[in-house]
Tab-separated table of C-alpha atoms in Angstrom:
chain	number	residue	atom	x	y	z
C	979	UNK	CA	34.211	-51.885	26.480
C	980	UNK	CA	36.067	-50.917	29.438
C	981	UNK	CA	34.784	-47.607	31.923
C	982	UNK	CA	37.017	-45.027	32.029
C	983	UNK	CA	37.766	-42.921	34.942
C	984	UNK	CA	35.461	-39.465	34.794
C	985	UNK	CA	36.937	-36.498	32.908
C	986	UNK	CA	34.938	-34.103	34.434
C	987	UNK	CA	34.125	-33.950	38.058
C	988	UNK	CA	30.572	-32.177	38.448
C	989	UNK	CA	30.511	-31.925	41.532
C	990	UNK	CA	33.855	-30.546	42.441
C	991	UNK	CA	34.323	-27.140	44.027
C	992	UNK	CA	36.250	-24.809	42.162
C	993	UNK	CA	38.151	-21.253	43.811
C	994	UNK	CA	36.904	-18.280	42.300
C	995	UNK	CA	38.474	-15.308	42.796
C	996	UNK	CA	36.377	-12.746	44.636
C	997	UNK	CA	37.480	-9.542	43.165
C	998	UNK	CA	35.786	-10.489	39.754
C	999	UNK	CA	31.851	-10.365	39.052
C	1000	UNK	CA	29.952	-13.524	39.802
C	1001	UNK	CA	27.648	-14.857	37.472
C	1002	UNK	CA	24.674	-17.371	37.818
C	1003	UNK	CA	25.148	-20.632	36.993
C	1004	UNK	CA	23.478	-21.778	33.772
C	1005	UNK	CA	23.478	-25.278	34.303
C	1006	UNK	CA	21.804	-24.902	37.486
C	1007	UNK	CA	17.904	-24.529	38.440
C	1008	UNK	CA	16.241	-21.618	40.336
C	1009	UNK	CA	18.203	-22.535	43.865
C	1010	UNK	CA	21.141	-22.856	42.030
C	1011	UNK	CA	21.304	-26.459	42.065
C	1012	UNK	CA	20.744	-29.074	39.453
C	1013	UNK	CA	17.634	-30.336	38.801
C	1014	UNK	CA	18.380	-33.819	39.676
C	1015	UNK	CA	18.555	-33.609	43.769
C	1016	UNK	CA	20.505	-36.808	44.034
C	1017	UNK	CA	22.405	-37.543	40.499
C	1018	UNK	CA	24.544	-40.304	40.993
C	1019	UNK	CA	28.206	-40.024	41.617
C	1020	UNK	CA	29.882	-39.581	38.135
C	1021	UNK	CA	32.147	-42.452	39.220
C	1022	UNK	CA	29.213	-45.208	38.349
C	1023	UNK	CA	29.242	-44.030	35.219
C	1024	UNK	CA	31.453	-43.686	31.881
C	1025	UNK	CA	31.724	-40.584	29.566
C	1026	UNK	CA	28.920	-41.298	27.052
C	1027	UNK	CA	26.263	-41.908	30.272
C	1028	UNK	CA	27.754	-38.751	31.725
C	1029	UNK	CA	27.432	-36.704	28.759
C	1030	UNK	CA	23.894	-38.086	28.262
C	1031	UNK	CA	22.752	-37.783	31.897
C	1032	UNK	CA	24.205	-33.817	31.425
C	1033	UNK	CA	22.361	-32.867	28.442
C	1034	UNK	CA	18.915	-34.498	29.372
C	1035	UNK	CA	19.496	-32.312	32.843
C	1036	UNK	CA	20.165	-29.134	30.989
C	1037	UNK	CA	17.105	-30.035	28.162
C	1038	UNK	CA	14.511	-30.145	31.004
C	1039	UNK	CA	15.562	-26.941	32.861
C	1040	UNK	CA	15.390	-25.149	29.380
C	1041	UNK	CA	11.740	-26.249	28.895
C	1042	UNK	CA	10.765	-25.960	32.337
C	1043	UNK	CA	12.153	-22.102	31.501
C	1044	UNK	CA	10.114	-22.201	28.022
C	1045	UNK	CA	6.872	-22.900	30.015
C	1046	UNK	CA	7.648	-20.544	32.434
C	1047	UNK	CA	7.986	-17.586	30.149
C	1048	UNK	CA	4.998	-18.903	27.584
C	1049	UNK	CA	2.547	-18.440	30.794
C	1050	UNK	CA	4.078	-15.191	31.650
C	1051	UNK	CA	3.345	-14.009	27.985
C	1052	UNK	CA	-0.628	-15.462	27.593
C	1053	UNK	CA	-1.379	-13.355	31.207
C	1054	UNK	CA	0.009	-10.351	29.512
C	1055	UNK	CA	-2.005	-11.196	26.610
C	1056	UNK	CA	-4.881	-11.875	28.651
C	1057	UNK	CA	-3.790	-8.757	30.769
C	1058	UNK	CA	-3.985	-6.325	27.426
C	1059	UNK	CA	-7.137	-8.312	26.115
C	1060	UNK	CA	-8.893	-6.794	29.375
C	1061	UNK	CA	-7.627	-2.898	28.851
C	1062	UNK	CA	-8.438	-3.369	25.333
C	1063	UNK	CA	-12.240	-4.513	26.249
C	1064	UNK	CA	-12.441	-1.168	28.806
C	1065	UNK	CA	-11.233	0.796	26.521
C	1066	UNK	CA	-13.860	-0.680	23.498
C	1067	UNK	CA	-16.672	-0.364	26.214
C	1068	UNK	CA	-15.457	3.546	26.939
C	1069	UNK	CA	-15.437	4.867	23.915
C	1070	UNK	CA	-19.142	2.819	23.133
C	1071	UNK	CA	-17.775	0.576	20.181
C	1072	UNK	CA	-19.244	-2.723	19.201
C	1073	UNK	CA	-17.976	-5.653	20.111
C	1074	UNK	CA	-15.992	-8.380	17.504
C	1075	UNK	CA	-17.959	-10.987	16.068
C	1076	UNK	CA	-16.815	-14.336	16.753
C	1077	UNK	CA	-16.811	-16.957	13.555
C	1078	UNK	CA	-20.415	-18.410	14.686
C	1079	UNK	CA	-21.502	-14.650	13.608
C	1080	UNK	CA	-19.346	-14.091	11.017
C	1081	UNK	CA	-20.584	-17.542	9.318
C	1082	UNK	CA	-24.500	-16.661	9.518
C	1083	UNK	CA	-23.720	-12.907	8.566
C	1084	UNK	CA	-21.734	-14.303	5.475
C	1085	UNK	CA	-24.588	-16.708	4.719
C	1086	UNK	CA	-27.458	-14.550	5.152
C	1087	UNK	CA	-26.044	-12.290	2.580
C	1088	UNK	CA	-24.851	-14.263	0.197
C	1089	UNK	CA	-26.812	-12.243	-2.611
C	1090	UNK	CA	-25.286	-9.202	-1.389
C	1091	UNK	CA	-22.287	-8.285	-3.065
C	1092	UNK	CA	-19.793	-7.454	-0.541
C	1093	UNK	CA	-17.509	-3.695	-0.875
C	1094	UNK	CA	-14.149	-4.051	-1.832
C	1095	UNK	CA	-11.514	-2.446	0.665
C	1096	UNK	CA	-8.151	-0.854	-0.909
C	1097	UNK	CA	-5.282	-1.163	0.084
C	1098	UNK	CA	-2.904	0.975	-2.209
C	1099	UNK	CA	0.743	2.383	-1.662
C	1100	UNK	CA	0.411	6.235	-0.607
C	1101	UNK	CA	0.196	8.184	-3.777
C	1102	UNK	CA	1.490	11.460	-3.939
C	1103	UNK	CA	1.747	13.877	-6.875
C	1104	UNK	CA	3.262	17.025	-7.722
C	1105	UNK	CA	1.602	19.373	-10.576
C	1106	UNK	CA	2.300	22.696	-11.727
C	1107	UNK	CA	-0.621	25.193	-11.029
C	1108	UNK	CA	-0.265	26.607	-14.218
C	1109	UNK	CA	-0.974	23.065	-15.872
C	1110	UNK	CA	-3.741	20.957	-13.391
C	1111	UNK	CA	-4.171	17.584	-13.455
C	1112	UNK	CA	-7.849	17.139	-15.007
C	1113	UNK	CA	-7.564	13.673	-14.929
C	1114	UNK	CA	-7.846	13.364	-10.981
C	1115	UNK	CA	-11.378	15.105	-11.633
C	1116	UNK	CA	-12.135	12.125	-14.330
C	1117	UNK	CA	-10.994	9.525	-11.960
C	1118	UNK	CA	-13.316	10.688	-9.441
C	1119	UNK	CA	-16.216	10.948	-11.477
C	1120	UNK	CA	-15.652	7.410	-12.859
C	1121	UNK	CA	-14.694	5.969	-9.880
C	1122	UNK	CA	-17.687	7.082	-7.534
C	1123	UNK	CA	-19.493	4.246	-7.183
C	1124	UNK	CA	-16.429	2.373	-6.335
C	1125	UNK	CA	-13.786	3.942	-4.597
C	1126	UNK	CA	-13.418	8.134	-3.585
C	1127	UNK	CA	-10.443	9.780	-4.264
C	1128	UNK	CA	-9.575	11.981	-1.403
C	1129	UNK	CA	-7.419	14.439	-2.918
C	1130	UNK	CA	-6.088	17.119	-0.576
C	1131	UNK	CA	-3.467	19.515	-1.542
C	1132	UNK	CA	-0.906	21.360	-0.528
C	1133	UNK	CA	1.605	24.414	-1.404
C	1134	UNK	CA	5.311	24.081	-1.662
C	1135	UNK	CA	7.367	26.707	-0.951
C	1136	UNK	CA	8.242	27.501	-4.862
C	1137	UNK	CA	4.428	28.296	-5.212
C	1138	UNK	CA	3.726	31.849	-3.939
C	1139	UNK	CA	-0.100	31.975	-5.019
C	1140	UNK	CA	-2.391	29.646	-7.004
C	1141	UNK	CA	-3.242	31.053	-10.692
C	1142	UNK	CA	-7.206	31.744	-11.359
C	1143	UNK	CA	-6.611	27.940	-13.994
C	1144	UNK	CA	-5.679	26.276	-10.413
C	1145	UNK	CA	-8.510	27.676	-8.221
C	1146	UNK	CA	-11.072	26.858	-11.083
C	1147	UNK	CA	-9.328	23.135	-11.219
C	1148	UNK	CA	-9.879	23.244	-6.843
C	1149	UNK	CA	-14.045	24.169	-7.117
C	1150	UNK	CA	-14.485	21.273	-9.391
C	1151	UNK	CA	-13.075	18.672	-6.976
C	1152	UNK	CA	-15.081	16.355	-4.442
C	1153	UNK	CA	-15.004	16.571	-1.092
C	1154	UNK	CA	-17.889	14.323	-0.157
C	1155	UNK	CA	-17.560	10.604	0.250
C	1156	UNK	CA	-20.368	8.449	-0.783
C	1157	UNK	CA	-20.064	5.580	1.875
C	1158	UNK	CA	-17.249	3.992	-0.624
C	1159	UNK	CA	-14.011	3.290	0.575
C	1160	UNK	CA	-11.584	5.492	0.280
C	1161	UNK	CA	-7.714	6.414	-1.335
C	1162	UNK	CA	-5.813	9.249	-0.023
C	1163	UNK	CA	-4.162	11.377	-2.615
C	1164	UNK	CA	-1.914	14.345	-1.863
C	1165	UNK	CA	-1.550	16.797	-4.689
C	1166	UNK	CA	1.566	19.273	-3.976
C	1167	UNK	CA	1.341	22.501	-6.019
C	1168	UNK	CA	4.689	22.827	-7.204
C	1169	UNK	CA	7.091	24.908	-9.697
C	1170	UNK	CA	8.042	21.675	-12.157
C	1171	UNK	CA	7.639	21.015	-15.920
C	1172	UNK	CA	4.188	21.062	-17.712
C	1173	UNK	CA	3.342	17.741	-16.824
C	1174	UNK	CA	2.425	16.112	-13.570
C	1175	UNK	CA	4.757	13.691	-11.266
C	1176	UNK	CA	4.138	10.833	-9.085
C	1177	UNK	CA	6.207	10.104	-6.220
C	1178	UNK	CA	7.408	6.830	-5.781
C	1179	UNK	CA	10.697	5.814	-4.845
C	1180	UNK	CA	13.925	6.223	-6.851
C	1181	UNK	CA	12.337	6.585	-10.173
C	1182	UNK	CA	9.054	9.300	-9.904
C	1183	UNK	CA	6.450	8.839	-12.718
C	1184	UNK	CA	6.281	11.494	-15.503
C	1185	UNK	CA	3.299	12.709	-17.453
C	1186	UNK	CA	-0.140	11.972	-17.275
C	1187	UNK	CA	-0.764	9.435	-19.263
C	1188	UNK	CA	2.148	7.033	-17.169
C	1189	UNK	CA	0.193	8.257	-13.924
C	1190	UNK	CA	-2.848	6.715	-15.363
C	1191	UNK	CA	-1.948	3.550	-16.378
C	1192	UNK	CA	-0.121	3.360	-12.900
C	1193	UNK	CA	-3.196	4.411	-11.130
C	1194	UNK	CA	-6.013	1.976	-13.199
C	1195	UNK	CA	-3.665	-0.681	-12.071
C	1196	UNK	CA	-3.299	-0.632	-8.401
C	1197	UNK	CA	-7.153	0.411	-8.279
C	1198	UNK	CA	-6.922	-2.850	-10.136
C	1199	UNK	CA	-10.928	-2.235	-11.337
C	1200	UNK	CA	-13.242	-1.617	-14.552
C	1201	UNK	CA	-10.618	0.962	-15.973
C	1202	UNK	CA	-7.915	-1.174	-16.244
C	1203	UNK	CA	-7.671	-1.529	-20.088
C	1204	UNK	CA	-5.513	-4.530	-19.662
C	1205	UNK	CA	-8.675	-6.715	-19.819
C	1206	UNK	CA	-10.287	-4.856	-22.909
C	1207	UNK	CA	-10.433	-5.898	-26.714
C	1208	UNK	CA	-9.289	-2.219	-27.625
C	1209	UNK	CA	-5.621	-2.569	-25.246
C	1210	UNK	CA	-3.564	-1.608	-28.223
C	1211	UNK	CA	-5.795	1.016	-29.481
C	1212	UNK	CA	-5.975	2.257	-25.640
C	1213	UNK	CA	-2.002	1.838	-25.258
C	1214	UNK	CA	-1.333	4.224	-28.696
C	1215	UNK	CA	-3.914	6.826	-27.628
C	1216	UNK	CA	-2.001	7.219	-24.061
C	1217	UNK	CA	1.216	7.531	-26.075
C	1218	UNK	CA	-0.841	10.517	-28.329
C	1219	UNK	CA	-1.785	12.173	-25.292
C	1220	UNK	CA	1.958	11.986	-24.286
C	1221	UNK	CA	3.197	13.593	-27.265
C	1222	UNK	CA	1.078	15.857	-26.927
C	1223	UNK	CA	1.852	17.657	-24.068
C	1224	UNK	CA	5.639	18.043	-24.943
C	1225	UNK	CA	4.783	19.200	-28.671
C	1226	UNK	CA	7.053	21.881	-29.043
C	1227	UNK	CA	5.336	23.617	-31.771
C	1228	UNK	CA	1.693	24.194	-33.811
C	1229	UNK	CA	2.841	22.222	-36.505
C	1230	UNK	CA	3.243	19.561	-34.334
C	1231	UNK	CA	0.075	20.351	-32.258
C	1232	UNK	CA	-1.697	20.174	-35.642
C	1233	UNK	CA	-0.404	16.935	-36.722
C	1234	UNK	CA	-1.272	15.013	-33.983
C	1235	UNK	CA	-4.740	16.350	-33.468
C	1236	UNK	CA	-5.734	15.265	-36.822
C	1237	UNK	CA	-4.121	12.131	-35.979
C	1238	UNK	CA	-7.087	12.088	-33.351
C	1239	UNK	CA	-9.620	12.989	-35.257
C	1240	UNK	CA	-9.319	10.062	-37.877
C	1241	UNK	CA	-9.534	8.273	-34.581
C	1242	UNK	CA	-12.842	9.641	-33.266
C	1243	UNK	CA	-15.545	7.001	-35.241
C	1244	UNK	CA	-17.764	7.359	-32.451
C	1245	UNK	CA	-19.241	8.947	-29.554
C	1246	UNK	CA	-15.870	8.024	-27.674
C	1247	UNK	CA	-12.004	7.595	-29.042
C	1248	UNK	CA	-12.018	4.022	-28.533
C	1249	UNK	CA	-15.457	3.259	-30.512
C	1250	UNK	CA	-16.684	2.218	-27.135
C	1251	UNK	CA	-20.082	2.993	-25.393
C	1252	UNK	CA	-18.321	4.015	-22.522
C	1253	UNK	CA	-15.258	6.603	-21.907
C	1254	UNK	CA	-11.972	5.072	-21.254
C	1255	UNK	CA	-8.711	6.748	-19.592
C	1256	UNK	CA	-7.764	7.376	-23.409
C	1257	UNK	CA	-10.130	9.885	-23.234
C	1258	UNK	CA	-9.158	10.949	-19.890
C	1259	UNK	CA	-5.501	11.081	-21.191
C	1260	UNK	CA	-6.069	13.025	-24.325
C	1261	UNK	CA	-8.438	15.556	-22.853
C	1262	UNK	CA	-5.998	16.290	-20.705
C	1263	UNK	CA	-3.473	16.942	-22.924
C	1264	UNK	CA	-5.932	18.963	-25.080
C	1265	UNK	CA	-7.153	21.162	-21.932
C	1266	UNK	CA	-3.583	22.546	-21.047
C	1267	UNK	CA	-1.433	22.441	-23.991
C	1268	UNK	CA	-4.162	23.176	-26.942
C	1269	UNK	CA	-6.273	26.606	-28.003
C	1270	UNK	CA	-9.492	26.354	-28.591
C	1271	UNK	CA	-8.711	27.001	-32.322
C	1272	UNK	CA	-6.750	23.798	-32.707
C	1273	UNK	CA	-9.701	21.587	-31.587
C	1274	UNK	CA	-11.630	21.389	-34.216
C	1275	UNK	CA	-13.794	19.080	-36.556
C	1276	UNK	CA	-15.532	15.889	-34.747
C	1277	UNK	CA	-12.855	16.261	-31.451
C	1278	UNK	CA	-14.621	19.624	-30.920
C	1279	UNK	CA	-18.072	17.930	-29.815
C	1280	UNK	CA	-15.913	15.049	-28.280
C	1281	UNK	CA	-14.383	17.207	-26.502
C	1282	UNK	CA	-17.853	19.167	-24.779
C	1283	UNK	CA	-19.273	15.583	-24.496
C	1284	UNK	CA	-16.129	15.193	-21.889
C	1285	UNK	CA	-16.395	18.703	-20.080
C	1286	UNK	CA	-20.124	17.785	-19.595
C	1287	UNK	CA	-19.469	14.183	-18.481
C	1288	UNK	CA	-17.759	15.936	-15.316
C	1289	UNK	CA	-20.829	17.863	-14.298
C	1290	UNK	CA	-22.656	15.386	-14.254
């Protein structure tokens, strides 16, 4: 192929006008140059070897500017690594492991089983006063060992005072951590419905039982029914409990508590050795929305075996 005459000529000088703002040149390096110091004259070669000879010039001035800005960034690193160390030493706190540590720690204890840390969405619920949530004192109780509920609460401006019902509800609830980790959970005394509300977004949560089965699952631990032999026994007791607290009449009332008392075979409703959130659910519902008349028969003892279960 034949060379043709250069299309571009690099190194001629162009006539800016001087009333407009002058820019750096890109294509050049720090000294405004390129960083060839003696290309040869575009003449020797044709427009391919130009092109090429252009882009490899402009490819090394980009890294060169890469590498430039990558050591600027590790000595900030390093930099902040430093004020981070004074500021570890100041206020006295240990020092990271490195992995050599970590590795012997994790062998040595082996044997030891190791705490689970939670890491759970912030959970925020809003309850009438005149109707609390006894289920949050459950959950504590059954969770203890595992995980504390830190439930702090707070007044919204529909709420004037707290009813004697809500301060009882307020004595009854931990305050005390037990070297577990720990969930946050705000309870907002609020004027709403009967039945308890958990904030999430768009679509909030209604009714106690729902709130449990939300709960059990992000906990994701022993109460999670999911996993049990009795999941559609569990499932149809939550649903009782549900009816239950929007039974709009005795009758009703009446008809669904001896519902629960053909259920009760056992020391528990689920004819387990253990309470489930069934029995959280429908204690619940019993507590606020039932007299003392209605609960009768075998749920009557059930239902002290529950009210004793959270003094314990």
């Amino acid at each position: 192929m034949y060379v043709l005459r250069p299309i571009i000529s690099l190194d001629a000088q162009i006539e800016l006008p001087k009333c407009m703002y002058r820019m750096k040149n890109f294509h050049a390096g720090a000294e405004n140059e390129l960083v060839g110091k003696n290309p040869p004259h575009p003449e020797n070669f044709g427009t391919f070897k130009q092109a090429e000879q252009f882009l490899k010039t402009v490819e090394n001035r980009e890294m060169a500017e890469l590498e430039k800005r990558q050591e600027k960034l590790l000595g900030q690193l390093e930099e902040l690594k430093k004020i981070m160390n004074s500021i570890r030493s100041s206020l006295k706190l240990p020092s990271k492991c490195t992995n050599s540590q970590n590795l012997n720690s994790n062998n040595s204890n082996s044997g030891i089983k190791k705490k689970r840390s939670y890491e759970v969405p912030d959970i925020v619920i809003n309850a009438n006063p005149s109707y609390p949530p006894y289920f949050l004192l459950f959950l504590q109780q059954l969770l203890k060992k595992e995980v504390f509920l830190n439930i702090s609460c707070y007044l919204h401006s529909s709420v004037s005072k707290l009813p004697n019902v809500c301060e009882a509800f307020l004595r009854k609830l931990k305050s005390q951590e037990n070297g577990v980790p720990s969930v946050l959970i705000r309870l907002i005394w609020k004027e709403i419905g009967p039945v308890a509300e958990l904030n999430i977004p768009h679509y909030p949560i209604q009714g106690e039982a729902n709130i449990l089965r939300y709960l059990v699952r992000i906990l994701d631990n022993e109460l999670n029914y999911e996993r049990s032999q009795n999941m559609i026994k569990i499932d149809e007791l939550l649903d009782l409990s549900y009816r239950l607290s929007f039974a709009d009449s005795k009758t009703n009332r009446t008809s669904l508590i001896q519902s629960l008392n053909k259920n009760l075979k056992s020391k528990w409703l689920t004819d387990q050795k253990e309470i489930s959130i069934a029995d959280v659910a429908v204690y619940d519902a019993l507590k606020k929305f039932a007299s003392n008349n209605e609960i009768n028969g075998s749920l009557s003892k059930w239902f002290v075996q529950c009210e004793k279960f959270l003094e314990l």
